[in-house]
Short mmCIF file of C-alpha atoms and ligand atoms in Angstrom, two decimals:
data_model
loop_
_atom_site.label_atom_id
_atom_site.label_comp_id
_atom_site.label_asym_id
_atom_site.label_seq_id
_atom_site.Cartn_x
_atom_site.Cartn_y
_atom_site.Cartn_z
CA UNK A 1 172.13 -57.25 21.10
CA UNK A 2 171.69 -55.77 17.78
CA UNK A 3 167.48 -55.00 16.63
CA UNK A 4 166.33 -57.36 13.84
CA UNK A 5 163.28 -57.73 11.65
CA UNK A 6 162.69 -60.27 9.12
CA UNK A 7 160.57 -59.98 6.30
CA UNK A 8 159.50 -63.15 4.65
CA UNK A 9 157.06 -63.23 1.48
CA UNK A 10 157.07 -65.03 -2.29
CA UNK A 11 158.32 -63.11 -5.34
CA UNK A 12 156.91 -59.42 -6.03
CA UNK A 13 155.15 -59.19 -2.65
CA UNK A 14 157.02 -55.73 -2.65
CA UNK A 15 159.30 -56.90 0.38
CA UNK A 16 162.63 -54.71 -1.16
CA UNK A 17 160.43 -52.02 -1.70
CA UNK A 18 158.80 -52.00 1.62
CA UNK A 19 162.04 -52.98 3.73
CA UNK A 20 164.11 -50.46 1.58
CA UNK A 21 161.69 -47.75 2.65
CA UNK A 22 161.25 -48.57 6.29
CA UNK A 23 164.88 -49.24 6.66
CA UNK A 24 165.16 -45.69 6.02
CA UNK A 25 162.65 -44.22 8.27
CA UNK A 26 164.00 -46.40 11.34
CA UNK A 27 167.37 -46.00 10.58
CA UNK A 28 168.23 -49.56 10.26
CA UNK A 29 170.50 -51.19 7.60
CA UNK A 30 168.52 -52.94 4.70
CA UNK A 31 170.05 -56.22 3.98
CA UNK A 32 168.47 -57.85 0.74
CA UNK A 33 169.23 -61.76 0.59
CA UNK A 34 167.98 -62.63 -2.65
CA UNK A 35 170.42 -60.34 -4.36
CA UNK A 36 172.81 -62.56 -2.57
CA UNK A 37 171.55 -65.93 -3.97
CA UNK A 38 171.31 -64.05 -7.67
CA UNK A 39 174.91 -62.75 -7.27
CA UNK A 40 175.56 -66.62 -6.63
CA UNK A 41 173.48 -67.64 -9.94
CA UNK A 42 175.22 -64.99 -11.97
CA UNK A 43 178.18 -66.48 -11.40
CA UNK A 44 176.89 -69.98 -12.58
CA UNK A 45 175.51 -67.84 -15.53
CA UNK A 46 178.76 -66.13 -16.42
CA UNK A 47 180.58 -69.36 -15.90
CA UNK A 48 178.26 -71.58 -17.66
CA UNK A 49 177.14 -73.82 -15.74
CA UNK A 50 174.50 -76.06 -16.42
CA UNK A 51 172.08 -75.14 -13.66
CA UNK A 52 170.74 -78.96 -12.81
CA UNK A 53 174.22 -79.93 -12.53
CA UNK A 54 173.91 -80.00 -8.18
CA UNK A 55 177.95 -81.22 -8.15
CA UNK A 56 179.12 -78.47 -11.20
CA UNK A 57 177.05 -75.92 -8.91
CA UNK A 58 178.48 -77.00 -5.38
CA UNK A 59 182.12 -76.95 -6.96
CA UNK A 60 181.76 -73.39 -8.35
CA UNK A 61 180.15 -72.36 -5.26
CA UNK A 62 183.31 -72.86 -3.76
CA UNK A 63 184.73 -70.67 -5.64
CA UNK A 64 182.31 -67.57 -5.70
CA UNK A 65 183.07 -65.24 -3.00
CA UNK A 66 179.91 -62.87 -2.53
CA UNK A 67 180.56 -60.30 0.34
CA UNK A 68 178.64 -57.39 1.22
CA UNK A 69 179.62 -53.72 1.97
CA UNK A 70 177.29 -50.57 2.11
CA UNK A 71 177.82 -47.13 0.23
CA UNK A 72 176.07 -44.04 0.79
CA UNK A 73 173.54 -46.21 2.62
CA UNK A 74 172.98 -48.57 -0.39
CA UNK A 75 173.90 -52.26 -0.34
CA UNK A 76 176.67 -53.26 -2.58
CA UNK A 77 176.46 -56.58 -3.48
CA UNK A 78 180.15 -58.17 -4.45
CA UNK A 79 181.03 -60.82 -6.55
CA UNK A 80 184.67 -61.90 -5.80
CA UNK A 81 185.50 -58.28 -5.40
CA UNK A 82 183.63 -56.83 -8.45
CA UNK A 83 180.24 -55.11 -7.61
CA UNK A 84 177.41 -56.81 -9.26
CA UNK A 85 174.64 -54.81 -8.63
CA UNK A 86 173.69 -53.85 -12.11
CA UNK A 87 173.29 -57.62 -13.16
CA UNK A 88 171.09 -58.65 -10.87
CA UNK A 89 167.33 -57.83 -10.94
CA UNK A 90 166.78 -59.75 -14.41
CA UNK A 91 164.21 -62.12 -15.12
CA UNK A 92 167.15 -64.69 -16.14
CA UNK A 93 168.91 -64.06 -13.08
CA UNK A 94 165.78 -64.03 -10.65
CA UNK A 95 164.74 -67.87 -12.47
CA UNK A 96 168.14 -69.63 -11.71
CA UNK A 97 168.90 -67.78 -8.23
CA UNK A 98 165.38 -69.76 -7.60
CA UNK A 99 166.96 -73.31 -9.34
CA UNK A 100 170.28 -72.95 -7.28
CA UNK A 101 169.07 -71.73 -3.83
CA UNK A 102 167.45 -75.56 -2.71
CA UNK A 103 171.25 -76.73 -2.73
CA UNK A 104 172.88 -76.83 0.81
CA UNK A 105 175.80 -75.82 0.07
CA UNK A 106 174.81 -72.59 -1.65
CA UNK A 107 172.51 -71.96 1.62
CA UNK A 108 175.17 -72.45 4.29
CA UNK A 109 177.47 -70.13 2.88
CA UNK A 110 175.00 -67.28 2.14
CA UNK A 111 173.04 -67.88 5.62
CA UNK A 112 176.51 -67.62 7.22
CA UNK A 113 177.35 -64.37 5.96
CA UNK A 114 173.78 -63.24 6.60
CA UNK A 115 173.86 -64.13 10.26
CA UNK A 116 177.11 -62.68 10.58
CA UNK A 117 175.50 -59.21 9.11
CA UNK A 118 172.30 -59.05 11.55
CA UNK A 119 174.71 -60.20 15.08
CA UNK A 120 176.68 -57.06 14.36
CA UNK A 121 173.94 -54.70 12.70
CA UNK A 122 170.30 -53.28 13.75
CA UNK A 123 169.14 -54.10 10.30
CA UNK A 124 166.10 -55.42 8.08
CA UNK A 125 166.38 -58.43 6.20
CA UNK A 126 164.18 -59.84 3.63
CA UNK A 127 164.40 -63.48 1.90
CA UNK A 128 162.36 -66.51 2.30
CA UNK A 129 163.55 -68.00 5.16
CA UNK A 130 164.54 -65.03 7.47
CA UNK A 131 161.85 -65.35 10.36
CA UNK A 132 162.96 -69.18 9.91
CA UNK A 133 165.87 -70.15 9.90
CA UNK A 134 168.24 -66.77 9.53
CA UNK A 135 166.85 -64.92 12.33
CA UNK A 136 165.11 -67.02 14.47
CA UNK A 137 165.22 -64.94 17.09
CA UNK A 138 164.30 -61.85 14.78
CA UNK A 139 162.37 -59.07 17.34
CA UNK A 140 159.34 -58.37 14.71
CA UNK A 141 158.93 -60.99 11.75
CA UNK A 142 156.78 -60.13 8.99
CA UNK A 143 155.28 -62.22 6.11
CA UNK A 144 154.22 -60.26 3.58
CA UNK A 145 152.14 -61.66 0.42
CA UNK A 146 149.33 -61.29 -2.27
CA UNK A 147 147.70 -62.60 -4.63
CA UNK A 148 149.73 -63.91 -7.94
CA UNK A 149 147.70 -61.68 -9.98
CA UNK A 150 148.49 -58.63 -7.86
CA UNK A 151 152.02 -59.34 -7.81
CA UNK A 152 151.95 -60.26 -11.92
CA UNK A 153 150.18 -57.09 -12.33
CA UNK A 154 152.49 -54.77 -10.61
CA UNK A 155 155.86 -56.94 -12.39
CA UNK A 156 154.25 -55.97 -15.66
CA UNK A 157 153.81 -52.48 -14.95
CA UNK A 158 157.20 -52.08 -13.73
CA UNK A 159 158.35 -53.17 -16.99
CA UNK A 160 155.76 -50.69 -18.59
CA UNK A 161 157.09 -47.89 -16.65
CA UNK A 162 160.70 -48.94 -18.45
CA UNK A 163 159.15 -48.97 -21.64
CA UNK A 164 159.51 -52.84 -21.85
CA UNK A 165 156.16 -54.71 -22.93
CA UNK A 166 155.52 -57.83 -21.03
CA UNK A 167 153.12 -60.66 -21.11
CA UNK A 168 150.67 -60.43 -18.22
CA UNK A 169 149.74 -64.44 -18.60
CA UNK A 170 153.18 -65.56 -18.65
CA UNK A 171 154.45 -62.99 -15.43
CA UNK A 172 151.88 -64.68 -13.57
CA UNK A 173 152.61 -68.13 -14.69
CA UNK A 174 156.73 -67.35 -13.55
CA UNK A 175 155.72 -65.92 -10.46
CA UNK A 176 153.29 -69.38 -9.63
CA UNK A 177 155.75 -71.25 -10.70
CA UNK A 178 158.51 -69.52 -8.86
CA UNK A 179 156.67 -69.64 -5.85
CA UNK A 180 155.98 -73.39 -5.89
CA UNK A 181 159.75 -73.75 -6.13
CA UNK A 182 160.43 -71.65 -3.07
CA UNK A 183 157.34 -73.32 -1.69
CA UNK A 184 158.04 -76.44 -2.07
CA UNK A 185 161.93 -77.06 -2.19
CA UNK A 186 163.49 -79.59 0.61
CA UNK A 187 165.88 -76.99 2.63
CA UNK A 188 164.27 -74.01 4.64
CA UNK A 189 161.02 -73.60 2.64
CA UNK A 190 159.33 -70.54 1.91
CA UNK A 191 156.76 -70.35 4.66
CA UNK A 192 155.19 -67.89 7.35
CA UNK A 193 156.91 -68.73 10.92
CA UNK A 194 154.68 -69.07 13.57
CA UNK A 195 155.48 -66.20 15.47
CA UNK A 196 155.21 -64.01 11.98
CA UNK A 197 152.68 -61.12 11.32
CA UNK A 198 150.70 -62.21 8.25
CA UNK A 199 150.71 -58.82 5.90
CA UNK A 200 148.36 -59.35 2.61
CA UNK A 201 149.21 -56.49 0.24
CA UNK A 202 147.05 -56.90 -2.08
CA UNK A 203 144.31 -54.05 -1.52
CA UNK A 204 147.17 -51.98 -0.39
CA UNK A 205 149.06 -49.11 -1.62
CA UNK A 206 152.86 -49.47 -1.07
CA UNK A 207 152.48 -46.12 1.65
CA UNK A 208 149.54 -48.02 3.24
CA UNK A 209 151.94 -50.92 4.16
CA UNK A 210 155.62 -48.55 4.78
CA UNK A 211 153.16 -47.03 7.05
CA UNK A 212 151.83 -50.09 8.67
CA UNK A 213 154.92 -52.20 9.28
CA UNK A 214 156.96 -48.87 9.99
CA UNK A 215 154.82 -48.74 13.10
CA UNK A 216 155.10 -52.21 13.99
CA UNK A 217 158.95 -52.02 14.22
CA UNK A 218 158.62 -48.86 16.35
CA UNK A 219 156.62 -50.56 18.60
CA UNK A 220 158.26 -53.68 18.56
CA UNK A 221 161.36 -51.27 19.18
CA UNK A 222 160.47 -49.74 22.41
CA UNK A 223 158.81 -52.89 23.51
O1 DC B 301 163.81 -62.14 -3.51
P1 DC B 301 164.45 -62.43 -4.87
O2 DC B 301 163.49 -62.51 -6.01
O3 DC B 301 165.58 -61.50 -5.14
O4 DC B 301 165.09 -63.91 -4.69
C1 DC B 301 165.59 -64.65 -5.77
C2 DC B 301 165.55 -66.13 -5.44
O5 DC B 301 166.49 -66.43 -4.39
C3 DC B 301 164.22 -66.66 -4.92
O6 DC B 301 163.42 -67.19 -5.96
C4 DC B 301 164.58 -67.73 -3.93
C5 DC B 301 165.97 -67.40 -3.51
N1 DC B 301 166.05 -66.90 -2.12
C6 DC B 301 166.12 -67.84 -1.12
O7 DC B 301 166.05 -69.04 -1.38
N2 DC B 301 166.27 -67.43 0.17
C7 DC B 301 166.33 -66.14 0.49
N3 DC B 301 166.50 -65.78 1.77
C8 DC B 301 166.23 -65.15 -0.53
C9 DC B 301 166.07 -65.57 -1.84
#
């Protein structure tokens, strides 16, 4: 049986940061699930779809193939056969990958392929619903948080470190309302599993918490 860990937290808790870097050090595959559900909204985007249109997105759905593949260790994310990657982290994309992922049908196709990825691969996976309802048998599940402002703060000085200017007020008011979305929405919830480590980042450095959960897996490893 392949070794799993989910990592479960709201928007800019630093889980592709923190997976990405303990993926490395344990040798496990990465697997990033929200660039799965934005590859799925950039294709309503490119296609122009009207985003509250639940039938116009289901129908499309249908015909958006996202697949997976790995190069030089780094995930690939593929939108019928064209890599995506590039388009993917943007505020746009982020806000409608959060309006499309409640649908069911968008869900069952990505949490099929997602399955499919961690039966076959010792891997990491972060989402919202990994400890949940992806991986419910996941051998270490983390959910990692803090606080809005912590996570608005370090979203605006990303942006400052690309020599974009943001707004701190309105990063924080996305991210709260972002996370009531994924909160709140009727399908698989963002929410800590019962059987998940609670990891609060917020008077962390990001080597404080690779370091942390690093050790968790490698215990949770041998155990
Ligand atoms: O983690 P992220 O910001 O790349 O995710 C973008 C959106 O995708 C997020 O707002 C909610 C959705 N998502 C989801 O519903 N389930 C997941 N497992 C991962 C992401």
């Amino acid at each position: 049986m392949s070794y799993n860990v989910a990592i479960d937290g709201p928007a800019g808790a630093g889980k592709s940061t923190i997976a990405k870097a303990v993926a490395k050090e344990l040798k496990l595959v990465y697997v990033d699930t929200g660039a799965m559900y934005r590859a799925m909204a950039l294709y309503m985007l490119w296609e122009q779809v009207p985003l509250q249109d639940t039938e116009k997105v289901i129908e499309k759905c249908r015909q958006a193939n996202v697949t997976i593949c790995y190069e030089n260790g780094m995930q690939v994310v593929q939108l019928n056969g064209e890599n995506v990657n590039d388009f993917l982290r943007t505020e746009e994309v982020g806000n409608a990958a959060s309006v499309i992922s409640p649908i069911p049908e968008v869900r069952t196709k990505l949490v099929e392929l997602q399955k499919e990825l961690a039966a076959n691969t010792d891997c990491i996976m972060d989402g919202r619903d990994i400890g949940t309802c992806v991986l419910p048998d996941a051998r270490l599940k983390i959910y990692l948080t803090a606080s809005s402002k912590v996570r608005a703060q370090r979203r605006y000085d990303e942006l400052a470190a690309k020599g974009e200017q943001g707004n701190l007020q309105t990063i924080q008011a996305d991210i709260e309302e972002r996370d009531y979305r994924d909160m709140h929405r009727e399908v698989s919830p963002l929410k800590q599993a019962e059987d998940a480590v609670l990891v609060d980042t917020s008077d962390m450095s990001v080597d404080e918490v690779i370091s942390v959960i690093s050790e968790m897996c490698r215990r949770s490893r041998e155990g």
